[in-house]
Amino acid sequence: MLGYECFKAADDRKLDTDACVRVVMRNKKLGLDQYRFLLKTIVSSGLGEETYGPRNVINGREEFPSENDAHAEMDEIMFSTLDSLFEKTGVSPSEIDILVVDVSLFSPAPSLTSRIINRYKMRHDIKSFSLSGMGCSASMLAIDLVQQLFKTYENQFAIVVSTESIARHWYCGKEKSMMLSNCLFRNGGSSILLTNKRDLRDRCLLKLKCAVRTNIGYDDEAYGCCIQVEDPQGYQGFLLTKNLTKAAAKAFTGNLKLLLPKILPVWELLRYAVSTLGKKPTKGQNLSFNLNLKSGVDHFCLHPGGRAVIDGLGKSLGLSEYDLEPTRMALYRFGNTSAGGLWYVLSYMEAKKRLKKGDKIFMVSLGAGFMCNNCVWEVMKDGLDDTRVWEDCIDEYPRKNLVNPFTEKYSWINDECLNFVRLD
């Protein structure tokens, strides 16, 4: 990896507490029960006051988004991160050999890759790929695709653009399991420059050591736990069911079975084998139980999908609050930015000067399918300290108080004495 850039929207796109309230109150289909549900979800989500929403939602047009809204959203994210990436690395758009764009919910014609090629007048023989429907884990899938292509094509430059379309997919109905996405997903994205040119090794930030992809779509529960559907009233949204945590655990465990032998030292694997010899596994027991992942990994870059996701992964992997800090802070500051989220976490680590040459970074991503795509990077040089999107606020982090203002300001909504109230 030669470089990467994350997207940061303008301040007028911030969705603070009051902005969220205005958006919620515009939905006249909701009753007190739905408002209570939204309050509980927002309070427990782990998001702060400075996440960014799509412009059409900020302007009150979430129920009737246009094609132009979606294109404007994608253009802003893709082109701003690519402009910065080309400028910082000194690599010209005409030098790019491979281009991969992953956006799950927006697949226009011409494709988003063609839109980038047209904007930067890239070469006619560029190998381009547009990935859709892959959810939050798409960025790791795109990285793995590039890795496979690098085995066939030598001396290449590749770019991966990872983001998600929020503008046209703001849920405007009243089904609780579909409201969750509005509380978690925010605008964001990233562009990553990769190469297999040996003469550029000294310029690289990270080296990909291994990547493992797992898809358990054969399981009906897992397939349907995270899916785009229409509610009974015809409003399109993203359905998140209670089976999601179960599917995530199953996909993650299967992934670890393949990944851990590649990243842990032999002595740790032997120690684990001896410690479990003769013991019958407990139903639902995570594979990583009793394994010391820190014997082969120095940093943990987890998908900032929500506080519950972070808590669950942290517990199953035996991680400390120091290990989870970058993911929690990325979620708090930028929200769940889908496939682009991992790079905000990595950027936090770099801005906090945590990374040193030889360190191993374990990236964990989960997404619709249901998929678990993980990889391990090795830091190639000392002195990585680019603050990127954290430049104006890194000194304020980590935040000790992550309490959402909804907790106090709108606590009245949980008063059982108000059951008779109907909000018109």
mmCIF file with all atom_site columns, C-alpha atoms in Angstrom, residues 45-156:
data_model
loop_
_atom_site.group_PDB
_atom_site.id
_atom_site.type_symbol
_atom_site.label_atom_id
_atom_site.label_alt_id
_atom_site.label_comp_id
_atom_site.label_asym_id
_atom_site.label_entity_id
_atom_site.label_seq_id
_atom_site.pdbx_PDB_ins_code
_atom_site.Cartn_x
_atom_site.Cartn_y
_atom_site.Cartn_z
_atom_site.occupancy
_atom_site.B_iso_or_equiv
_atom_site.pdbx_formal_charge
_atom_site.auth_seq_id
_atom_site.auth_comp_id
_atom_site.auth_asym_id
_atom_site.auth_atom_id
_atom_site.pdbx_PDB_model_num
ATOM 1   C CA . SER A 1 45  ? -25.179 3.241   18.945  1.00 0.00 ? 45  SER A CA 1
ATOM 2   C CA . GLY A 1 46  ? -21.821 4.764   19.927  1.00 0.00 ? 46  GLY A CA 1
ATOM 3   C CA . LEU A 1 47  ? -22.128 7.668   17.451  1.00 0.00 ? 47  LEU A CA 1
ATOM 4   C CA . GLY A 1 48  ? -21.184 11.202  18.474  1.00 0.00 ? 48  GLY A CA 1
ATOM 5   C CA . GLU A 1 49  ? -22.263 14.695  17.471  1.00 0.00 ? 49  GLU A CA 1
ATOM 6   C CA . GLU A 1 50  ? -20.098 15.185  14.372  1.00 0.00 ? 50  GLU A CA 1
ATOM 7   C CA . THR A 1 51  ? -20.994 12.411  11.942  1.00 0.00 ? 51  THR A CA 1
ATOM 8   C CA . TYR A 1 52  ? -22.023 13.384  8.403   1.00 0.00 ? 52  TYR A CA 1
ATOM 9   C CA . GLY A 1 53  ? -25.285 12.764  6.564   1.00 0.00 ? 53  GLY A CA 1
ATOM 10  C CA . PRO A 1 54  ? -26.199 13.037  2.862   1.00 0.00 ? 54  PRO A CA 1
ATOM 11  C CA . ARG A 1 55  ? -27.121 16.497  1.635   1.00 0.00 ? 55  ARG A CA 1
ATOM 12  C CA . ASN A 1 56  ? -30.638 15.541  0.510   1.00 0.00 ? 56  ASN A CA 1
ATOM 13  C CA . VAL A 1 57  ? -31.404 14.267  4.042   1.00 0.00 ? 57  VAL A CA 1
ATOM 14  C CA . ILE A 1 58  ? -29.976 17.414  5.637   1.00 0.00 ? 58  ILE A CA 1
ATOM 15  C CA . ASN A 1 59  ? -32.187 19.454  3.277   1.00 0.00 ? 59  ASN A CA 1
ATOM 16  C CA . GLY A 1 60  ? -35.329 17.441  4.065   1.00 0.00 ? 60  GLY A CA 1
ATOM 17  C CA . ARG A 1 61  ? -35.625 15.497  0.800   1.00 0.00 ? 61  ARG A CA 1
ATOM 18  C CA . GLU A 1 62  ? -34.954 12.007  2.129   1.00 0.00 ? 62  GLU A CA 1
ATOM 19  C CA . GLU A 1 63  ? -38.339 10.625  1.061   1.00 0.00 ? 63  GLU A CA 1
ATOM 20  C CA . PHE A 1 64  ? -37.898 11.591  -2.600  1.00 0.00 ? 64  PHE A CA 1
ATOM 21  C CA . PRO A 1 65  ? -34.200 11.288  -3.500  1.00 0.00 ? 65  PRO A CA 1
ATOM 22  C CA . SER A 1 66  ? -33.123 11.710  -7.114  1.00 0.00 ? 66  SER A CA 1
ATOM 23  C CA . GLU A 1 67  ? -30.525 10.026  -9.310  1.00 0.00 ? 67  GLU A CA 1
ATOM 24  C CA . ASN A 1 68  ? -28.596 13.299  -9.161  1.00 0.00 ? 68  ASN A CA 1
ATOM 25  C CA . ASP A 1 69  ? -28.505 13.082  -5.347  1.00 0.00 ? 69  ASP A CA 1
ATOM 26  C CA . ALA A 1 70  ? -26.831 9.669   -5.556  1.00 0.00 ? 70  ALA A CA 1
ATOM 27  C CA . HIS A 1 71  ? -24.331 10.732  -8.227  1.00 0.00 ? 71  HIS A CA 1
ATOM 28  C CA . ALA A 1 72  ? -23.464 13.946  -6.383  1.00 0.00 ? 72  ALA A CA 1
ATOM 29  C CA . GLU A 1 73  ? -22.839 11.956  -3.198  1.00 0.00 ? 73  GLU A CA 1
ATOM 30  C CA . MET A 1 74  ? -20.592 9.437   -4.977  1.00 0.00 ? 74  MET A CA 1
ATOM 31  C CA . ASP A 1 75  ? -18.716 12.112  -6.974  1.00 0.00 ? 75  ASP A CA 1
ATOM 32  C CA . GLU A 1 76  ? -17.871 14.098  -3.853  1.00 0.00 ? 76  GLU A CA 1
ATOM 33  C CA . ILE A 1 77  ? -16.503 11.070  -2.008  1.00 0.00 ? 77  ILE A CA 1
ATOM 34  C CA . MET A 1 78  ? -14.676 9.423   -4.915  1.00 0.00 ? 78  MET A CA 1
ATOM 35  C CA . PHE A 1 79  ? -13.131 12.480  -6.529  1.00 0.00 ? 79  PHE A CA 1
ATOM 36  C CA . SER A 1 80  ? -12.046 14.286  -3.356  1.00 0.00 ? 80  SER A CA 1
ATOM 37  C CA . THR A 1 81  ? -10.231 11.197  -1.996  1.00 0.00 ? 81  THR A CA 1
ATOM 38  C CA . LEU A 1 82  ? -8.694  10.369  -5.388  1.00 0.00 ? 82  LEU A CA 1
ATOM 39  C CA . ASP A 1 83  ? -7.506  13.953  -5.948  1.00 0.00 ? 83  ASP A CA 1
ATOM 40  C CA . SER A 1 84  ? -5.769  13.892  -2.585  1.00 0.00 ? 84  SER A CA 1
ATOM 41  C CA . LEU A 1 85  ? -4.327  10.421  -3.185  1.00 0.00 ? 85  LEU A CA 1
ATOM 42  C CA . PHE A 1 86  ? -2.810  11.368  -6.554  1.00 0.00 ? 86  PHE A CA 1
ATOM 43  C CA . GLU A 1 87  ? -1.394  14.598  -5.137  1.00 0.00 ? 87  GLU A CA 1
ATOM 44  C CA . LYS A 1 88  ? 0.193   13.003  -2.051  1.00 0.00 ? 88  LYS A CA 1
ATOM 45  C CA . THR A 1 89  ? 1.684   9.948   -3.767  1.00 0.00 ? 89  THR A CA 1
ATOM 46  C CA . GLY A 1 90  ? 2.780   11.652  -6.969  1.00 0.00 ? 90  GLY A CA 1
ATOM 47  C CA . VAL A 1 91  ? 1.227   8.858   -9.022  1.00 0.00 ? 91  VAL A CA 1
ATOM 48  C CA . SER A 1 92  ? -0.640  10.036  -12.137 1.00 0.00 ? 92  SER A CA 1
ATOM 49  C CA . PRO A 1 93  ? -4.121  8.745   -13.071 1.00 0.00 ? 93  PRO A CA 1
ATOM 50  C CA . SER A 1 94  ? -2.634  7.645   -16.415 1.00 0.00 ? 94  SER A CA 1
ATOM 51  C CA . GLU A 1 95  ? -0.335  5.233   -14.540 1.00 0.00 ? 95  GLU A CA 1
ATOM 52  C CA . ILE A 1 96  ? -3.176  3.253   -12.939 1.00 0.00 ? 96  ILE A CA 1
ATOM 53  C CA . ASP A 1 97  ? -3.492  -0.295  -14.307 1.00 0.00 ? 97  ASP A CA 1
ATOM 54  C CA . ILE A 1 98  ? -6.311  -1.683  -12.123 1.00 0.00 ? 98  ILE A CA 1
ATOM 55  C CA . LEU A 1 99  ? -9.367  0.133   -10.706 1.00 0.00 ? 99  LEU A CA 1
ATOM 56  C CA . VAL A 1 100 ? -11.869 -1.447  -8.286  1.00 0.00 ? 100 VAL A CA 1
ATOM 57  C CA . VAL A 1 101 ? -14.883 0.434   -6.913  1.00 0.00 ? 101 VAL A CA 1
ATOM 58  C CA . ASP A 1 102 ? -17.122 -1.142  -4.268  1.00 0.00 ? 102 ASP A CA 1
ATOM 59  C CA . VAL A 1 103 ? -20.517 0.457   -3.583  1.00 0.00 ? 103 VAL A CA 1
ATOM 60  C CA . SER A 1 104 ? -23.217 -1.977  -2.511  1.00 0.00 ? 104 SER A CA 1
ATOM 61  C CA . LEU A 1 105 ? -26.458 -0.061  -3.033  1.00 0.00 ? 105 LEU A CA 1
ATOM 62  C CA . PHE A 1 106 ? -25.830 2.032   -6.159  1.00 0.00 ? 106 PHE A CA 1
ATOM 63  C CA . SER A 1 107 ? -24.885 0.441   -9.459  1.00 0.00 ? 107 SER A CA 1
ATOM 64  C CA . PRO A 1 108 ? -25.565 2.922   -12.294 1.00 0.00 ? 108 PRO A CA 1
ATOM 65  C CA . ALA A 1 109 ? -24.851 2.621   -16.022 1.00 0.00 ? 109 ALA A CA 1
ATOM 66  C CA . PRO A 1 110 ? -22.249 3.634   -17.041 1.00 0.00 ? 110 PRO A CA 1
ATOM 67  C CA . SER A 1 111 ? -20.560 2.187   -13.980 1.00 0.00 ? 111 SER A CA 1
ATOM 68  C CA . LEU A 1 112 ? -18.852 4.178   -11.241 1.00 0.00 ? 112 LEU A CA 1
ATOM 69  C CA . THR A 1 113 ? -15.486 2.885   -12.487 1.00 0.00 ? 113 THR A CA 1
ATOM 70  C CA . SER A 1 114 ? -16.289 4.345   -15.927 1.00 0.00 ? 114 SER A CA 1
ATOM 71  C CA . ARG A 1 115 ? -17.231 7.624   -14.242 1.00 0.00 ? 115 ARG A CA 1
ATOM 72  C CA . ILE A 1 116 ? -13.781 7.758   -12.608 1.00 0.00 ? 116 ILE A CA 1
ATOM 73  C CA . ILE A 1 117 ? -12.009 6.752   -15.833 1.00 0.00 ? 117 ILE A CA 1
ATOM 74  C CA . ASN A 1 118 ? -13.847 9.520   -17.688 1.00 0.00 ? 118 ASN A CA 1
ATOM 75  C CA . ARG A 1 119 ? -13.087 12.140  -15.043 1.00 0.00 ? 119 ARG A CA 1
ATOM 76  C CA . TYR A 1 120 ? -9.339  11.409  -14.972 1.00 0.00 ? 120 TYR A CA 1
ATOM 77  C CA . LYS A 1 121 ? -9.004  10.337  -18.638 1.00 0.00 ? 121 LYS A CA 1
ATOM 78  C CA . MET A 1 122 ? -7.354  7.054   -17.633 1.00 0.00 ? 122 MET A CA 1
ATOM 79  C CA . ARG A 1 123 ? -5.872  4.623   -20.164 1.00 0.00 ? 123 ARG A CA 1
ATOM 80  C CA . HIS A 1 124 ? -8.048  2.580   -22.512 1.00 0.00 ? 124 HIS A CA 1
ATOM 81  C CA . ASP A 1 125 ? -6.480  -0.698  -21.349 1.00 0.00 ? 125 ASP A CA 1
ATOM 82  C CA . ILE A 1 126 ? -7.140  -0.208  -17.613 1.00 0.00 ? 126 ILE A CA 1
ATOM 83  C CA . LYS A 1 127 ? -8.669  -3.273  -15.916 1.00 0.00 ? 127 LYS A CA 1
ATOM 84  C CA . SER A 1 128 ? -11.774 -2.036  -14.088 1.00 0.00 ? 128 SER A CA 1
ATOM 85  C CA . PHE A 1 129 ? -14.192 -3.774  -11.707 1.00 0.00 ? 129 PHE A CA 1
ATOM 86  C CA . SER A 1 130 ? -17.418 -2.514  -10.087 1.00 0.00 ? 130 SER A CA 1
ATOM 87  C CA . LEU A 1 131 ? -18.522 -4.496  -7.018  1.00 0.00 ? 131 LEU A CA 1
ATOM 88  C CA . SER A 1 132 ? -22.046 -4.229  -5.594  1.00 0.00 ? 132 SER A CA 1
ATOM 89  C CA . GLY A 1 133 ? -24.145 -5.974  -2.964  1.00 0.00 ? 133 GLY A CA 1
ATOM 90  C CA . MET A 1 134 ? -21.139 -6.824  -0.767  1.00 0.00 ? 134 MET A CA 1
ATOM 91  C CA . GLY A 1 135 ? -22.037 -4.651  2.221   1.00 0.00 ? 135 GLY A CA 1
ATOM 92  C CA . CYS A 1 136 ? -19.618 -3.394  4.856   1.00 0.00 ? 136 CYS A CA 1
ATOM 93  C CA . SER A 1 137 ? -16.960 -6.022  4.113   1.00 0.00 ? 137 SER A CA 1
ATOM 94  C CA . ALA A 1 138 ? -16.549 -5.034  0.449   1.00 0.00 ? 138 ALA A CA 1
ATOM 95  C CA . SER A 1 139 ? -13.291 -3.139  0.902   1.00 0.00 ? 139 SER A CA 1
ATOM 96  C CA . MET A 1 140 ? -11.440 -6.257  2.063   1.00 0.00 ? 140 MET A CA 1
ATOM 97  C CA . LEU A 1 141 ? -12.984 -8.198  -0.808  1.00 0.00 ? 141 LEU A CA 1
ATOM 98  C CA . ALA A 1 142 ? -11.693 -5.552  -3.251  1.00 0.00 ? 142 ALA A CA 1
ATOM 99  C CA . ILE A 1 143 ? -8.220  -5.705  -1.693  1.00 0.00 ? 143 ILE A CA 1
ATOM 100 C CA . ASP A 1 144 ? -8.219  -9.490  -2.107  1.00 0.00 ? 144 ASP A CA 1
ATOM 101 C CA . LEU A 1 145 ? -9.276  -9.119  -5.752  1.00 0.00 ? 145 LEU A CA 1
ATOM 102 C CA . VAL A 1 146 ? -6.298  -6.835  -6.370  1.00 0.00 ? 146 VAL A CA 1
ATOM 103 C CA . GLN A 1 147 ? -4.002  -9.309  -4.620  1.00 0.00 ? 147 GLN A CA 1
ATOM 104 C CA . GLN A 1 148 ? -5.176  -12.085 -6.960  1.00 0.00 ? 148 GLN A CA 1
ATOM 105 C CA . LEU A 1 149 ? -4.672  -9.877  -10.013 1.00 0.00 ? 149 LEU A CA 1
ATOM 106 C CA . PHE A 1 150 ? -1.171  -8.982  -8.834  1.00 0.00 ? 150 PHE A CA 1
ATOM 107 C CA . LYS A 1 151 ? -0.287  -12.677 -9.071  1.00 0.00 ? 151 LYS A CA 1
ATOM 108 C CA . THR A 1 152 ? -0.960  -12.532 -12.809 1.00 0.00 ? 152 THR A CA 1
ATOM 109 C CA . TYR A 1 153 ? 0.072   -8.984  -13.743 1.00 0.00 ? 153 TYR A CA 1
ATOM 110 C CA . GLU A 1 154 ? 3.491   -7.589  -12.751 1.00 0.00 ? 154 GLU A CA 1
ATOM 111 C CA . ASN A 1 155 ? 4.604   -3.985  -12.130 1.00 0.00 ? 155 ASN A CA 1
ATOM 112 C CA . GLN A 1 156 ? 1.066   -2.671  -11.615 1.00 0.00 ? 156 GLN A CA 1
#
